Short mmCIF file of C-alpha atoms in Angstrom, two decimals:
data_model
loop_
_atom_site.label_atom_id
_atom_site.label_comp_id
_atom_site.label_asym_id
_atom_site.label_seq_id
_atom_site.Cartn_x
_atom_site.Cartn_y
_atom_site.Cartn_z
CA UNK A 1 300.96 47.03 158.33
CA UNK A 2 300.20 50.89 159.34
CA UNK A 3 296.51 51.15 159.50
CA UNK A 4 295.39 54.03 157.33
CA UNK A 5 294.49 57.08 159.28
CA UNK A 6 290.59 57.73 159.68
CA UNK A 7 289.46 60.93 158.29
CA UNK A 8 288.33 62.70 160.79
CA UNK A 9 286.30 65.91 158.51
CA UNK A 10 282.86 65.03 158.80
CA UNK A 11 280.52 66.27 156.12
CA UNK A 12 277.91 69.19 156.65
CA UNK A 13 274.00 67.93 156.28
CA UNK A 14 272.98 68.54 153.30
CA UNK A 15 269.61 70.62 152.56
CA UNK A 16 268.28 67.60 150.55
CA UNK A 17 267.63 66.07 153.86
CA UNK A 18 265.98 68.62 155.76
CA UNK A 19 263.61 69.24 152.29
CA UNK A 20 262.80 65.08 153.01
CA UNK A 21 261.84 65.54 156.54
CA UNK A 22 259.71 68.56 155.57
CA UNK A 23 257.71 66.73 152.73
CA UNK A 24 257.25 63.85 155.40
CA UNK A 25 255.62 65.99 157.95
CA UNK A 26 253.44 68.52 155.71
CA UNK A 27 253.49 66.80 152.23
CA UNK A 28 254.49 69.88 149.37
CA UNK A 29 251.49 68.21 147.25
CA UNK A 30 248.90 69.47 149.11
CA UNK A 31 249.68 72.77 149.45
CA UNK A 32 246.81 75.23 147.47
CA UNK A 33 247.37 75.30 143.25
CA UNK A 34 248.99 79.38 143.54
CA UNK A 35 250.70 78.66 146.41
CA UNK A 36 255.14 78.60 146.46
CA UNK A 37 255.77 76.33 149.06
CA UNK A 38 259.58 74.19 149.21
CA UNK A 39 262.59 75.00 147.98
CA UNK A 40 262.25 78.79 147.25
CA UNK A 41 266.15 79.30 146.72
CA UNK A 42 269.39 77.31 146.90
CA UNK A 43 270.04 74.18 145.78
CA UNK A 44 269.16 70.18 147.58
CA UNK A 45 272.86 69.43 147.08
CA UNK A 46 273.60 72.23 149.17
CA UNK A 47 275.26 71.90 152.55
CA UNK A 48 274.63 73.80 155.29
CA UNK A 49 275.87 75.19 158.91
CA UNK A 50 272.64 76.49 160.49
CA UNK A 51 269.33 76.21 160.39
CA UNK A 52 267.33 79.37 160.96
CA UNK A 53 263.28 79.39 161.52
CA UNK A 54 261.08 82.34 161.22
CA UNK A 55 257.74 83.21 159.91
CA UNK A 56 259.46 84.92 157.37
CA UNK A 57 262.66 86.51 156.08
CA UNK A 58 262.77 90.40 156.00
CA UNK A 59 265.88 92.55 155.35
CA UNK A 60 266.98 92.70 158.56
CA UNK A 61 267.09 88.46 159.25
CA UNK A 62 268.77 88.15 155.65
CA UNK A 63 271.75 90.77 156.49
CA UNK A 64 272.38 88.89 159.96
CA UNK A 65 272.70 85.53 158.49
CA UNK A 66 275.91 83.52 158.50
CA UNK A 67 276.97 82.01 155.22
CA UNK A 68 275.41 78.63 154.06
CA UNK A 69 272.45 78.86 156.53
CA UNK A 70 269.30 76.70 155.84
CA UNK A 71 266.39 79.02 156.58
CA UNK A 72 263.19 77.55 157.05
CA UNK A 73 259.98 80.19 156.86
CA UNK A 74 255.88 79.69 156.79
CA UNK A 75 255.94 82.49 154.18
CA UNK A 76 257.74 81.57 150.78
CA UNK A 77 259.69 84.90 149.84
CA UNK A 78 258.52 84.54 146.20
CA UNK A 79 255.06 84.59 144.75
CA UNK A 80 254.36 86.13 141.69
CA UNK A 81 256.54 85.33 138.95
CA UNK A 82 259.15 88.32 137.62
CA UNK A 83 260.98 88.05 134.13
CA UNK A 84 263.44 90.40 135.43
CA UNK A 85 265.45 90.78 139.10
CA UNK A 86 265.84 94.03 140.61
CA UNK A 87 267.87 94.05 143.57
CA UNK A 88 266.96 96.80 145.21
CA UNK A 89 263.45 96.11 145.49
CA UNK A 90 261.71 93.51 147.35
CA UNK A 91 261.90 90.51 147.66
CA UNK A 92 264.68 90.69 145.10
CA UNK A 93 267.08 92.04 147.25
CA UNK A 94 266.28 89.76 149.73
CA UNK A 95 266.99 86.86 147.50
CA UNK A 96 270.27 88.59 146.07
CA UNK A 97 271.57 88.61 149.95
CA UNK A 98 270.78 85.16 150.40
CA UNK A 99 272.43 84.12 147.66
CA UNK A 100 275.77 85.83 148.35
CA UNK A 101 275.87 83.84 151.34
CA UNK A 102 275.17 80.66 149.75
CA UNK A 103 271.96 80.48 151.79
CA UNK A 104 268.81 78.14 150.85
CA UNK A 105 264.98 78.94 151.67
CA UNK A 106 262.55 76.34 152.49
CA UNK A 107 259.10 77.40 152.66
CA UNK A 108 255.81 75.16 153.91
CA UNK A 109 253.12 77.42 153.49
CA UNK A 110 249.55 76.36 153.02
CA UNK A 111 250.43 72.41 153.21
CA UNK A 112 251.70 73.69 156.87
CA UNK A 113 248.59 75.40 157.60
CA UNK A 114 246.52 72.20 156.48
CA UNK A 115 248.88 69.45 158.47
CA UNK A 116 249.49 71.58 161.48
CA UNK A 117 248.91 75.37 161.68
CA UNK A 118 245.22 75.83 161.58
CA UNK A 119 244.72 72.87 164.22
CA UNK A 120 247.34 74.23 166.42
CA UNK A 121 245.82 77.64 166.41
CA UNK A 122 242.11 76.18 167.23
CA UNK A 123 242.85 73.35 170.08
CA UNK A 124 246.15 75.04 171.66
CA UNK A 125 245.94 78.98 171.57
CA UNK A 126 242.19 79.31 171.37
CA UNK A 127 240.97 76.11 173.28
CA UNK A 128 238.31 74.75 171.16
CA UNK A 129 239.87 71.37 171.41
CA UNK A 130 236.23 69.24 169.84
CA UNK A 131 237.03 71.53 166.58
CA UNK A 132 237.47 69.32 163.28
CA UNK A 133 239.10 70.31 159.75
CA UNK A 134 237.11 70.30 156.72
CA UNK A 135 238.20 67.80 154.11
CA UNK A 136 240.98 69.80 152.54
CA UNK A 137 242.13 71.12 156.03
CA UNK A 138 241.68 74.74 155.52
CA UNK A 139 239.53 75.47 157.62
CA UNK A 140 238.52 74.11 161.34
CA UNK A 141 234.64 74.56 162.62
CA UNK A 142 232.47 73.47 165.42
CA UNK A 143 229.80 74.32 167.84
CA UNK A 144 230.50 76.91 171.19
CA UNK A 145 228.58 77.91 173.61
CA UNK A 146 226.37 80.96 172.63
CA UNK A 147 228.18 84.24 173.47
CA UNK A 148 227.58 87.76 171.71
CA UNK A 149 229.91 88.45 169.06
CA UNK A 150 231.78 91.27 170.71
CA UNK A 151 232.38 89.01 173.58
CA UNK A 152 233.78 86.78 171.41
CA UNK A 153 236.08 89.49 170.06
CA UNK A 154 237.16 90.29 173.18
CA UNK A 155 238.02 86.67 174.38
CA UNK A 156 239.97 85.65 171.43
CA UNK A 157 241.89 88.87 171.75
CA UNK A 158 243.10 88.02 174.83
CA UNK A 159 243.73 84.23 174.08
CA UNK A 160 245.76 85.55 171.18
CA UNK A 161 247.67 88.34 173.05
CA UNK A 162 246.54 90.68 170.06
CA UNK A 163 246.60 94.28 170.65
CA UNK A 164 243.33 94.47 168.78
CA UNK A 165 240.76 92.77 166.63
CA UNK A 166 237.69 93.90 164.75
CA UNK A 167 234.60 92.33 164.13
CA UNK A 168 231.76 92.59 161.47
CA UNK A 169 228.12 91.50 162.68
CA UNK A 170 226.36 89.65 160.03
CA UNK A 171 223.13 90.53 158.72
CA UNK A 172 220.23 88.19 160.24
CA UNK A 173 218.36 87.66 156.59
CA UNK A 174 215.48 86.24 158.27
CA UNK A 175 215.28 88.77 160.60
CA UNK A 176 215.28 91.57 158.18
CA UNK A 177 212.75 89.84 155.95
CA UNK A 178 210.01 89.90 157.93
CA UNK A 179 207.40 92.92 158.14
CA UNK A 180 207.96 92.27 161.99
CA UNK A 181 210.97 92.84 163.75
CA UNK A 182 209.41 93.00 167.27
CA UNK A 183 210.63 89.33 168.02
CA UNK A 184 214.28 89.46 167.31
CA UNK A 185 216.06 88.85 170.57
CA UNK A 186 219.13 86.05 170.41
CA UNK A 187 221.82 87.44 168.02
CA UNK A 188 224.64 85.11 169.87
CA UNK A 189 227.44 83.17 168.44
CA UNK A 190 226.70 79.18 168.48
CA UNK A 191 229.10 77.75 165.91
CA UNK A 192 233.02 79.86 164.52
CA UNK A 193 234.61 78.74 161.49
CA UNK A 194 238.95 79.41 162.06
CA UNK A 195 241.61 79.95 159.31
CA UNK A 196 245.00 81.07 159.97
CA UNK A 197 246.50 83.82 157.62
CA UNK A 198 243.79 84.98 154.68
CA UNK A 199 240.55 82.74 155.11
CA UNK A 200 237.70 85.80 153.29
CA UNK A 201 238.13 83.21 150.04
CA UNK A 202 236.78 80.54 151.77
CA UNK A 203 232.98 82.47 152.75
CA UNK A 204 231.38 80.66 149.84
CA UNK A 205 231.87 77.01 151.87
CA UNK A 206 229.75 78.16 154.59
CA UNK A 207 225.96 78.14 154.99
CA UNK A 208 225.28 81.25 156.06
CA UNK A 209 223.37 81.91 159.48
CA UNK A 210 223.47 84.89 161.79
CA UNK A 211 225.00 82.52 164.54
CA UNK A 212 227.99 81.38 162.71
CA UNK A 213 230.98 83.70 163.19
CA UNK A 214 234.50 83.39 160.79
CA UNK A 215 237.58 83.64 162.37
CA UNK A 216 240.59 84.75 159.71
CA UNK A 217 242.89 87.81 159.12
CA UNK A 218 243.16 90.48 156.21
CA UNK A 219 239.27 91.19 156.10
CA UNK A 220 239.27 94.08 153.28
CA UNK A 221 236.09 96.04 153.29
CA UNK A 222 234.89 94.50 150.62
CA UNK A 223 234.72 90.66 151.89
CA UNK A 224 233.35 92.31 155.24
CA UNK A 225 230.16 93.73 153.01
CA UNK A 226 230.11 90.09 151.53
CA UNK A 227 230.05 88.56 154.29
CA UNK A 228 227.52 90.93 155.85
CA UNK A 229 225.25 90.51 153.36
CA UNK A 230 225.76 86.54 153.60
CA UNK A 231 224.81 86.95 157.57
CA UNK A 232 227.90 85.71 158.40
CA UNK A 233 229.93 87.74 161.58
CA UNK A 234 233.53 87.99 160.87
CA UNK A 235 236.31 88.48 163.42
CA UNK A 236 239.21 89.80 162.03
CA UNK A 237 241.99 88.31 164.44
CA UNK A 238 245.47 89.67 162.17
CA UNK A 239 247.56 87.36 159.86
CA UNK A 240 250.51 87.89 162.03
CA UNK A 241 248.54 87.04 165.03
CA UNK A 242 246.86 84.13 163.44
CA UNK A 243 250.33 82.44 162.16
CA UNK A 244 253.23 83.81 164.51
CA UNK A 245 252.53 80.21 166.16
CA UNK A 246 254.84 78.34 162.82
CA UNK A 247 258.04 79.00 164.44
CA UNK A 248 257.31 76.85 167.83
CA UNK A 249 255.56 74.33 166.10
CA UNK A 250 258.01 73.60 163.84
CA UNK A 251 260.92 73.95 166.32
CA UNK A 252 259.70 71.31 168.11
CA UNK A 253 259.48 68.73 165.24
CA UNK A 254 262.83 69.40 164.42
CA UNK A 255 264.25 69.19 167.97
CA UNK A 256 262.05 65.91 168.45
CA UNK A 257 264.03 64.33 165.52
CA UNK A 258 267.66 65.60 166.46
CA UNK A 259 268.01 68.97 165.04
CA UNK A 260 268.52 72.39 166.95
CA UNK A 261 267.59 75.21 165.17
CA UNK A 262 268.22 79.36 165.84
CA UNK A 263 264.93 81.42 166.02
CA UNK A 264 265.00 84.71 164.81
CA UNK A 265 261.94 87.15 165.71
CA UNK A 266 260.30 88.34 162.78
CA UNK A 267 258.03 91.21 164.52
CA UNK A 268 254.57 92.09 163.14
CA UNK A 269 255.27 94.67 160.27
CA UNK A 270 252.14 96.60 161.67
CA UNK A 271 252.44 99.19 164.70
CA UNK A 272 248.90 99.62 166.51
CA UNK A 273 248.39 103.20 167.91
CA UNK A 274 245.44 104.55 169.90
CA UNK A 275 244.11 108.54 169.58
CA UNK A 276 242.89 110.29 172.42
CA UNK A 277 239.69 112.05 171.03
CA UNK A 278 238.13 115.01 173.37
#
């Protein structure tokens, strides 16, 4: 008897399975109540070709996309929800691209930065390996040697390969209590608080003191004058800068369990200039 032929058209992964892996690794349940992380577009019964990793899709990554691509981002594309979609304005046009080309989104966003991001940052880039997470992971403290705050600055610049960073000095409230202020001498740095992307919302779980120093990006003015006030120094170290790391990490989970995935550059939307001033 003929044996029947075997078929030889193997089936495409399907994005159910990479969503599994993800929710293994950086559990969707713990990311922050307002927060948009997993399956931002597409469907789990979906199969797909590629899968694509950057920080997050813009325009230009969404036009250069092959059809049925599983892109996998730190940023979700949505966030606020929209009773209506415009396609021709952001991030709806993004989302009408994607789905033309049958693409899906997966997004780990804040569970990310609790499982992985904000530890990766401390030990690896900035080299404060005895750092530990508070309890919901958001943010990373511990002690350092004393150093001035603009030394500081300048250090984690470097370590971050930042074109710049800013820095607020903290009020000392003791200091400027006291009809005296002949003995204030020792305004170093001896303990730094680090969260990745936008960390101002988290001032209120730390006791202030002059010698404590916050290390997060998107300081407006007005959590710089809280903080200020609090006598806490801030270091303002760039979102970009503080999460471009995502796409590394998370290539090498995926190439640890089998999967090879294409890394497109999403570049810092900011450009840094410098004026010469006579």
């Amino acid at each position: 008897m003929q044996q029947d032929k075997q078929n030889t058209h193997q089936k495409n992964p399907k994005v159910g399975e990479i969503y599994e892996l993800c929710n293994t690794i950086s559990p969707f349940n713990t990311q922050e109540s307002w927060d948009k992380s997993g399956l931002n577009l597409g469907s789990f019964h979906n199969e797909y070709t590629d899968i694509v990793l950057c920080l997050e899709v813009n325009l230009a990554i969404a036009l250069s996309l092959k059809p049925n691509t599983l892109l996998i981002t730190h940023h979700p594309l949505f966030f606020n929800p929209t009773a209506q979609m415009i396609t021709d304005t952001y991030p709806h046009n993004i989302a009408a691209i994607l789905i033309r080309k049958n693409c899906s989104l997966i997004s780990l966003h804040t569970n990310f930065d609790k499982s992985h991001l904000n530890t990766y940052l401390t030990h690896q880039i900035l080299q404060w390996h005895h750092f530990v997470p508070s309890e919901d992971g958001l943010l990373m403290s511990g002690k350092i040697p004393p150093i001035s705050l603009q030394k500081l600055a300048q250090d984690v610049c470097k370590k971050l390969n930042a074109p710049s960073v800013s820095f607020v000095q903290g009020d000392d409230i003791t200091f400027l209590n006291q009809e005296s202020q002949a003995s204030h001498t020792n305004d170093a740095i001896t303990e730094a608080y680090v969260v990745c992307g936008s960390g101002c919302s988290l001032l209120s779980q730390i006791q202030p003191n002059p010698h404590i120093c916050l290390l997060t990006g998107d300081i407006k003015h007005h959590d710089a004058m809280m903080a200020k006030s609090m006598g806490i120094s801030l270091i303002d170290i760039g979102h970009y800068e503080s999460e471009k790391y995502f796409v590394e990490i998370f290539d090498s989970i995926l190439q640890n369990v089998g999967y090879n995935a294409i890394i497109m550059d999403c570049k810092n939307p900011f450009y840094f200039c410098q004026a010469k001033h006579q």
